[in-house]
Amino acid sequence: MIDTKHIGHVFAPFEVTVEAGRLRFFAKATGQRDPVYSDVQAARAAGFPDLPVPPTFFMCLESEAPNPGLMRDLLEIDYRYVLHGEQHFTYHRMAFAGDVLRFQQRVADIYAKKGGALEFAVRETTVHNQRGELVAELRGVTVVRHPQAA
């Protein structure tokens, strides 16, 4: 069982510079046809300072943490029983190529269902830009199966 003493644990923040090349590749990989996501001139013509960060791309940027598995390591979660439970985004302002985003993660909750057969670890992340402005809030839920507990 995951120890609930970790609820509220705050991890060291990390920064990621948004690279235009990665945004272009993401747009291509996801079939994005709007040129504002791949052509700087089109983005500027649309009133943006540079290529905008697509909504779900924050998950890709968050995975650039020095140790993307830090929460699972802290909670001693066995990878063999992990499921991706949920990913949720709340957007406050746009981010663009060249921005330096600061990610701050914390363990928001740990709880069990089905008599302990399923445990849920909730990670919340705030994302601020280089001006200290809140850009987005991310919420991810990791589900841990314990078949023997059912």
C-alpha positions in Angstrom: 0.0 0.0 0.0 1.2 3.5 -0.8 2.0 5.5 2.3 -0.3 8.5 2.5 2.3 10.4 4.5 3.5 11.6 1.1 0.4 13.7 0.4 1.5 17.3 0.0 5.1 16.4 -0.8 6.5 19.0 -3.1 9.2 18.1 -5.6 12.1 20.4 -6.7 11.0 22.6 -9.6 12.5 22.3 -13.0 12.6 24.5 -16.1 12.0 23.6 -19.8 12.7 25.9 -22.7 10.0 25.4 -25.4 11.8 24.6 -28.6 10.2 25.5 -32.0 11.5 22.3 -33.6 9.7 20.2 -31.1 6.5 22.1 -31.6 6.7 21.6 -35.4 7.4 17.9 -34.9 4.4 17.6 -32.5 2.2 19.4 -35.0 3.3 17.1 -37.8 2.9 13.9 -35.6 -0.6 14.9 -34.5 -1.8 15.9 -38.0 -2.2 19.5 -37.1 -2.9 21.4 -40.4 -3.2 24.9 -38.9 0.0 26.6 -40.0 0.2 28.7 -36.8 1.6 25.6 -35.1 4.4 25.0 -37.6 5.1 28.3 -39.5 6.5 31.3 -37.5 5.3 33.8 -40.1 1.7 32.3 -40.0 1.8 32.5 -36.2 2.9 36.1 -36.2 0.3 37.0 -38.9 -2.2 35.5 -36.5 -1.0 37.8 -33.7 1.2 35.4 -31.8 4.8 36.3 -30.9 6.0 32.8 -32.0 4.7 29.3 -32.5 2.0 28.6 -29.8 2.3 25.5 -27.6 -0.6 23.1 -28.4 -2.9 22.3 -25.5 -1.7 18.8 -24.6 2.0 19.5 -25.3 2.4 20.4 -21.7 2.5 16.7 -20.9 5.5 16.3 -23.3 7.2 19.2 -21.6 6.5 17.8 -18.1 8.2 14.5 -19.1 11.4 16.5 -19.5 11.8 16.5 -15.7 15.3 15.4 -14.6 13.6 12.2 -13.3 10.1 11.8 -14.9 9.5 8.8 -12.6 10.3 10.7 -9.4 6.8 10.4 -7.9 6.7 6.7 -8.6 10.1 6.3 -7.0 9.1 8.3 -3.9 5.9 6.3 -3.5 7.7 3.0 -4.2 5.2 2.1 -6.9 5.9 -1.1 -8.8 5.9 -0.4 -12.5 4.5 -3.8 -13.3 1.1 -2.8 -11.9 0.8 0.8 -13.1 -2.0 2.2 -15.3 -2.4 5.7 -16.6 -5.6 6.9 -14.9 -6.2 10.4 -16.0 -4.6 13.6 -17.4 -6.3 16.9 -17.0 -5.2 20.4 -18.1 -6.4 23.9 -17.0 -5.1 26.7 -19.2 -4.6 30.2 -17.9 -2.6 31.8 -20.7 -0.8 30.7 -23.9 2.9 29.7 -24.1 5.1 30.0 -27.1 8.3 28.8 -28.6 11.2 30.4 -26.7 9.4 30.6 -23.4 11.1 29.1 -20.4 8.5 27.2 -18.4 8.9 26.3 -14.7 7.2 23.2 -13.5 6.3 22.6 -9.9 4.9 19.2 -9.0 3.4 17.9 -5.8 1.6 14.8 -4.6 -2.0 16.0 -4.2 -3.7 12.9 -3.0 -3.4 9.2 -2.5 -6.4 7.0 -2.0 -7.7 3.5 -2.5 -10.8 1.9 -3.9 -12.2 -1.7 -4.1 -10.9 -2.7 -0.8 -7.3 -1.7 -1.7 -7.2 -3.5 -5.0 -6.8 -0.2 -6.7 -4.7 2.7 -5.4 -4.7 6.2 -6.9 -1.8 8.7 -6.7 -2.6 12.2 -7.8 0.1 14.6 -9.0 -0.6 18.2 -9.5 1.7 20.5 -11.4 1.7 24.3 -11.9 3.4 25.8 -14.9 4.7 29.4 -14.9 6.5 31.2 -17.6 9.7 33.3 -17.4 7.7 36.3 -16.2 6.2 34.3 -13.3 2.8 34.2 -14.8 0.6 31.1 -14.3 0.3 29.3 -17.7 -1.3 26.0 -16.8 -2.2 23.5 -14.1 -1.8 19.8 -14.8 -3.3 16.9 -13.0 -2.2 13.3 -13.5 -3.6 10.2 -11.8 -1.5 7.0 -11.6 -3.5 3.9 -10.8 -1.8 1.0 -9.1 -3.4 -2.5 -9.3 -3.1 -4.9 -6.4 -4.8 -8.1 -7.7 -4.1 -10.0 -4.5 -6.1 -7.4 -2.4 -9.4 -7.9 -4.2 
